[in-house]
Structures are given as C-alpha cells and as structure tokens.
PDB file of C-alpha atoms and ligand atoms in Angstrom:
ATOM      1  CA  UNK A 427     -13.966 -55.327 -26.491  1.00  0.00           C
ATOM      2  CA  UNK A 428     -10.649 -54.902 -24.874  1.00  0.00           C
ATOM      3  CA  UNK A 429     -10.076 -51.802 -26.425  1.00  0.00           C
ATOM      4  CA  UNK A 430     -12.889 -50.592 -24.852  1.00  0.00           C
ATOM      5  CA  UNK A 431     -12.687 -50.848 -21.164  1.00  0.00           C
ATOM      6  CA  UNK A 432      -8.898 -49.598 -21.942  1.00  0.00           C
ATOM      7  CA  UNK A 433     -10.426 -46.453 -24.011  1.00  0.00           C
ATOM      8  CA  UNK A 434     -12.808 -46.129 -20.161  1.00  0.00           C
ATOM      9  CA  UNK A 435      -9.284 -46.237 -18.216  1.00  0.00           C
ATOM     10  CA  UNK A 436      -7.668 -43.885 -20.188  1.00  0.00           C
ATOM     11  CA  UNK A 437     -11.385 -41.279 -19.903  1.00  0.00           C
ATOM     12  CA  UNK A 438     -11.112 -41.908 -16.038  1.00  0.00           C
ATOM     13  CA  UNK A 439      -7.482 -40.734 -15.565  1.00  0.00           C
ATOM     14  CA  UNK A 440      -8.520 -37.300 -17.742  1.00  0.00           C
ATOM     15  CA  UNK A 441     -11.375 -37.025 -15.667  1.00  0.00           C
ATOM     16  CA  UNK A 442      -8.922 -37.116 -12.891  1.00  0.00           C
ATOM     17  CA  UNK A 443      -6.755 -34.768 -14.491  1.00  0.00           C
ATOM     18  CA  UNK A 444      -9.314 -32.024 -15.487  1.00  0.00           C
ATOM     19  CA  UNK A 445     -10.242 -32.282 -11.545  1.00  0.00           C
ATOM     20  CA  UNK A 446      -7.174 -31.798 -10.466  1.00  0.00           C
ATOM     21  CA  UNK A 447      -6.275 -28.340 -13.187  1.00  0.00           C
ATOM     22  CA  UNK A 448      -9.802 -27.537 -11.772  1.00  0.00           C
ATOM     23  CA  UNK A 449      -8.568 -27.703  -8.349  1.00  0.00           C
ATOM     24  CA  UNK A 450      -5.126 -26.393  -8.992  1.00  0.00           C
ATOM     25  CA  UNK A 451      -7.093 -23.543 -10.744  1.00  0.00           C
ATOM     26  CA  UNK A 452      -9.358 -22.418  -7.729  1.00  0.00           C
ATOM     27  CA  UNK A 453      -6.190 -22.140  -5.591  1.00  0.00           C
ATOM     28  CA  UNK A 454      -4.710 -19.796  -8.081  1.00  0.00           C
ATOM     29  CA  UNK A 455      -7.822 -17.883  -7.690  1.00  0.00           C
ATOM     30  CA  UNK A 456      -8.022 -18.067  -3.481  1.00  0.00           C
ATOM     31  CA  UNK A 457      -4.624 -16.504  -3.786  1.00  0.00           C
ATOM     32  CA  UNK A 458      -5.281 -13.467  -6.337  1.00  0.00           C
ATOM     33  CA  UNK A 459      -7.957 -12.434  -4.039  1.00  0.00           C
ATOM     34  CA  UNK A 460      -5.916 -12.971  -0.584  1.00  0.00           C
ATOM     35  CA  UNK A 461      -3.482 -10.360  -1.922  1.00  0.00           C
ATOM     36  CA  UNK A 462      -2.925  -7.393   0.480  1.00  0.00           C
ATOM     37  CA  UNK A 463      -5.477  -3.792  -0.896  1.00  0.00           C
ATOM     38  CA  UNK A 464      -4.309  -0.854  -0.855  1.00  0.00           C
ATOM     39  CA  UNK A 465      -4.568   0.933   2.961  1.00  0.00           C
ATOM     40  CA  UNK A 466      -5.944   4.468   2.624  1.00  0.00           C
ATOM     41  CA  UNK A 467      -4.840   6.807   5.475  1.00  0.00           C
ATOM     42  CA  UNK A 468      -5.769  10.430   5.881  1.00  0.00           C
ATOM     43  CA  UNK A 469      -3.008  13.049   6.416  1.00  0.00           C
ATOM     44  CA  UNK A 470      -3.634  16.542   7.335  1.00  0.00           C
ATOM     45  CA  UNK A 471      -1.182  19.168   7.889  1.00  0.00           C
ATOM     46  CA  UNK A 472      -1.597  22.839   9.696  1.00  0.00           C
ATOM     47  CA  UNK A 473       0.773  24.736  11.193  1.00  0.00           C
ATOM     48  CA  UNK A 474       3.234  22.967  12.257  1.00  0.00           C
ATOM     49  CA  UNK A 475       2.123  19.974  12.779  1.00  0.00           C
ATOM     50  CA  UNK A 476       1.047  16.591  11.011  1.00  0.00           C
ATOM     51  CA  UNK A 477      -2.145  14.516  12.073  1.00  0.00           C
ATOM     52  CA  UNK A 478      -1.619  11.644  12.673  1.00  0.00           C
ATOM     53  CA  UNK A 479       2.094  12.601  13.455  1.00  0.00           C
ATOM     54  CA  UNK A 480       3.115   9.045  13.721  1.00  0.00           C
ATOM     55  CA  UNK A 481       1.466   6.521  10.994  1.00  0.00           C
ATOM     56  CA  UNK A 482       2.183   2.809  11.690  1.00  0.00           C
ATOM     57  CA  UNK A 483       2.525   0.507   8.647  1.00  0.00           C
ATOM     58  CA  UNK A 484       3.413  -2.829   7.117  1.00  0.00           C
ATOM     59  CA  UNK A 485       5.416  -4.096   4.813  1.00  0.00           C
ATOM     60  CA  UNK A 486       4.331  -5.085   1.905  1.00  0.00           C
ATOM     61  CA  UNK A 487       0.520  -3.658   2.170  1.00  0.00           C
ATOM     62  CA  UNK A 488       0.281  -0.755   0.004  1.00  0.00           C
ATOM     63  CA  UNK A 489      -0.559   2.105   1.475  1.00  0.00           C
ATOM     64  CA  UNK A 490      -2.236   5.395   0.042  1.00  0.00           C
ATOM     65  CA  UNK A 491      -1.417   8.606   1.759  1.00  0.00           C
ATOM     66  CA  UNK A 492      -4.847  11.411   1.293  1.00  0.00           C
ATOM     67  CA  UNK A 493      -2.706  14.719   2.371  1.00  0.00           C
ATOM     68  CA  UNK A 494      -4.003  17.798   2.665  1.00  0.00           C
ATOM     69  CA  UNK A 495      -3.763  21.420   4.326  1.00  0.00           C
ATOM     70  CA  UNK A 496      -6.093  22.647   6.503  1.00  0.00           C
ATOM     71  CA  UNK A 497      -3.987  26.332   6.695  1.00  0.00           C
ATOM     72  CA  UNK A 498      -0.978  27.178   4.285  1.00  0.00           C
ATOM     73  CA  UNK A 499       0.584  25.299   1.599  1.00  0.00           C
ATOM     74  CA  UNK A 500       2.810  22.394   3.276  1.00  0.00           C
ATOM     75  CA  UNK A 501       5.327  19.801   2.020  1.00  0.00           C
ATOM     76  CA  UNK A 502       5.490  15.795   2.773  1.00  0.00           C
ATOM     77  CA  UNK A 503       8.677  14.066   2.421  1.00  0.00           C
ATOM     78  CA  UNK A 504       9.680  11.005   3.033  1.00  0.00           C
ATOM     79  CA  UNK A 505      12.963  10.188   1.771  1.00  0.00           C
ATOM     80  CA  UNK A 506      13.449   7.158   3.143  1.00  0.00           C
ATOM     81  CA  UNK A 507      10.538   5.601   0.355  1.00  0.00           C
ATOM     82  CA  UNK A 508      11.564   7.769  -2.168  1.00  0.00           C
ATOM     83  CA  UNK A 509       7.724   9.543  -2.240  1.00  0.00           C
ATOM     84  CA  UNK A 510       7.169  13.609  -1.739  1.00  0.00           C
ATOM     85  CA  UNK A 511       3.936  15.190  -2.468  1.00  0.00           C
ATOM     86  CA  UNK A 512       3.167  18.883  -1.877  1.00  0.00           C
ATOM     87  CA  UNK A 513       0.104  19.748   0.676  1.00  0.00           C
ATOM     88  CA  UNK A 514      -2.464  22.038  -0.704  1.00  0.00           C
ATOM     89  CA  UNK A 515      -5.421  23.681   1.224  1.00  0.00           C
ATOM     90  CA  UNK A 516      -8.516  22.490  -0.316  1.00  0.00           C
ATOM     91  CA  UNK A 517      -7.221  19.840  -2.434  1.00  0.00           C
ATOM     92  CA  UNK A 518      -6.263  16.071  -1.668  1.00  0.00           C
ATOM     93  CA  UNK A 519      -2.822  14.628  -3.151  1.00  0.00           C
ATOM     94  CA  UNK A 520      -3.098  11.219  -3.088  1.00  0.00           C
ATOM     95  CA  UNK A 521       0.426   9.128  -2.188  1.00  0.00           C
ATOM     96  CA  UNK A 522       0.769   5.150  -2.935  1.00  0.00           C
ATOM     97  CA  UNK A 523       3.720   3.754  -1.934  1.00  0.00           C
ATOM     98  CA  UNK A 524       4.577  -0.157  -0.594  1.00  0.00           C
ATOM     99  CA  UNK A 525       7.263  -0.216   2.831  1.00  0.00           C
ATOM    100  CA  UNK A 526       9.425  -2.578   1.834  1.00  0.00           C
ATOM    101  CA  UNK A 527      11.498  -1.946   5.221  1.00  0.00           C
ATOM    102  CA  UNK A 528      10.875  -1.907   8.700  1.00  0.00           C
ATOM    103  CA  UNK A 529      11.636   0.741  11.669  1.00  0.00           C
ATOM    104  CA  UNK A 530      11.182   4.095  12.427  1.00  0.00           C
ATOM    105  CA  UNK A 531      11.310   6.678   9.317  1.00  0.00           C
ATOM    106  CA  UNK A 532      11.183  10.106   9.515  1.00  0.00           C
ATOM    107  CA  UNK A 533       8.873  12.581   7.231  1.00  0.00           C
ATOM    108  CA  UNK A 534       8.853  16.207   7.380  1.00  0.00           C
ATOM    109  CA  UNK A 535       7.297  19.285   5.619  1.00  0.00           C
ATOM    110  CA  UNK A 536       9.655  20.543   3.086  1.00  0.00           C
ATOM    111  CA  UNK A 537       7.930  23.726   2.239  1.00  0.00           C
ATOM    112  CA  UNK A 538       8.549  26.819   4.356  1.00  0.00           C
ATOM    113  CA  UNK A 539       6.134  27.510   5.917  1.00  0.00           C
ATOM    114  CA  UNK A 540       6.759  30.095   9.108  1.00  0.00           C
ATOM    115  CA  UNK A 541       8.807  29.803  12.438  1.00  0.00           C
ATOM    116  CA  UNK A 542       7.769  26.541  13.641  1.00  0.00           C
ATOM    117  CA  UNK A 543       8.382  24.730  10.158  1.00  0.00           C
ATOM    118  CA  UNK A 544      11.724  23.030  11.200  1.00  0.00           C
ATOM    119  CA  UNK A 545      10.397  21.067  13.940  1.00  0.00           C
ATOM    120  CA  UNK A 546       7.130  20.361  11.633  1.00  0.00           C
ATOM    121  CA  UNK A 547       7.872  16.068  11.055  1.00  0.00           C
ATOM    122  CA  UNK A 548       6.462  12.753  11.782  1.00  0.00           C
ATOM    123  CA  UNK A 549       7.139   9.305  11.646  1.00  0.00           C
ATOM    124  CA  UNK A 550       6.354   6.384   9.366  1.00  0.00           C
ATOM    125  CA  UNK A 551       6.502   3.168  11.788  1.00  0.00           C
ATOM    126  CA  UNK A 552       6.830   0.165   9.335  1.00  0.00           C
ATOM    127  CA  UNK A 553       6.355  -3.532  11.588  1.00  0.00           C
TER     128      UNK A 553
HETATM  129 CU1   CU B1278       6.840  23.694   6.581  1.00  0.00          CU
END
C-alpha cells in the first residue's frame, strides 16, 4: 500500500517536470520566432547619384540591398562591411549583409561611369 501512494509522489513530480520541459520548450520557440528578418531595401543608381543616398540601419538586423541601374552600368561598394555588388540596368543584384557597427559609413560607385562619377556616394547610417 505504501508503495503505492510513494509510486503517485514520484508520477506527480514527472508530471511537474514534463510541464516545466514543456514550458521551457515554448520559450525556446517565442525566441526562434522573435529573431530579427531580413530588411529588404531598394537601391537604384543613375547618373551620378544613389536613391536613397543615405540608408539608415541597425545592427544586427540583416539587411538585403535590391540594386539596380536605371541608366549605365554602376558599382556599389561598401568597404567598410566588406560587401560590393556591381549595378546592372535591367537586372536586380541582391546584397545581404548584417552591420555589426554603428556610425556613418561611406559607399560609392566603383565603376566609371562619366564626369560626375567621383562625387557619385552615399551613406550607410548604422544606430
Ligand atoms: Cu561611377
């Protein structure tokens, strides 16, 4: 008889247990889906100029850069994240990169492109 009730304790504190892997489990969940997605931003380039010319950020959300041309084949570089990708009328080159800094970062065209291409450049704002 004594075994018994003992054998219910011991069924009770699993119970408890399984709840509590249960709960520990959803919270493992909640925080897979609170991670930061991917940011897509749209990046078009024409002579000389980049739109948007500055492109504010954060660090640690992903971010994927759509660039394309709207004239003549263009560059975009940005050294500072170690990403380059070249800018080609009619086609989209997509760009994923994280900003794992923050400030004021420079990105430029890279391919010559006429007279005004050395003043062509933007900025990557990372808060
Ligand atoms: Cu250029």
């Amino acid at each position: 008889m004594s075994v018994n009730t003992n054998d219910k304790k011991v069924d009770a504190k699993r119970r408890l247990l399984l709840a509590g892997c249960a709960a520990g489990g959803l919270g493992v969940m909640a925080i897979a889906v609170a991670q930061p997605k991917d940011r897509v931003i749209k990046v078009t380039a024409k002579r000389f100029d980049f739109s948007p010319s500055v492109i504010p950020l954060k660090r640690g959300v992903p971010v994927i850069l759509e660039l394309t041309s709207l004239d003549i084949p263009m560059g975009f570089n940005a050294p500072d994240f170690g990403v380059r990708a070249d800018m080609v009328p009619g086609k989209v080159a997509k760009l994923r990169f994280i900003p794992d800094k923050t400030g004021e970062f420079t990105f430029y065209c890279d391919i010559f492109c006429g007279s005004g291409h050395e003043s062509m450049s933007g900025s990557l704002v990372v808060t």
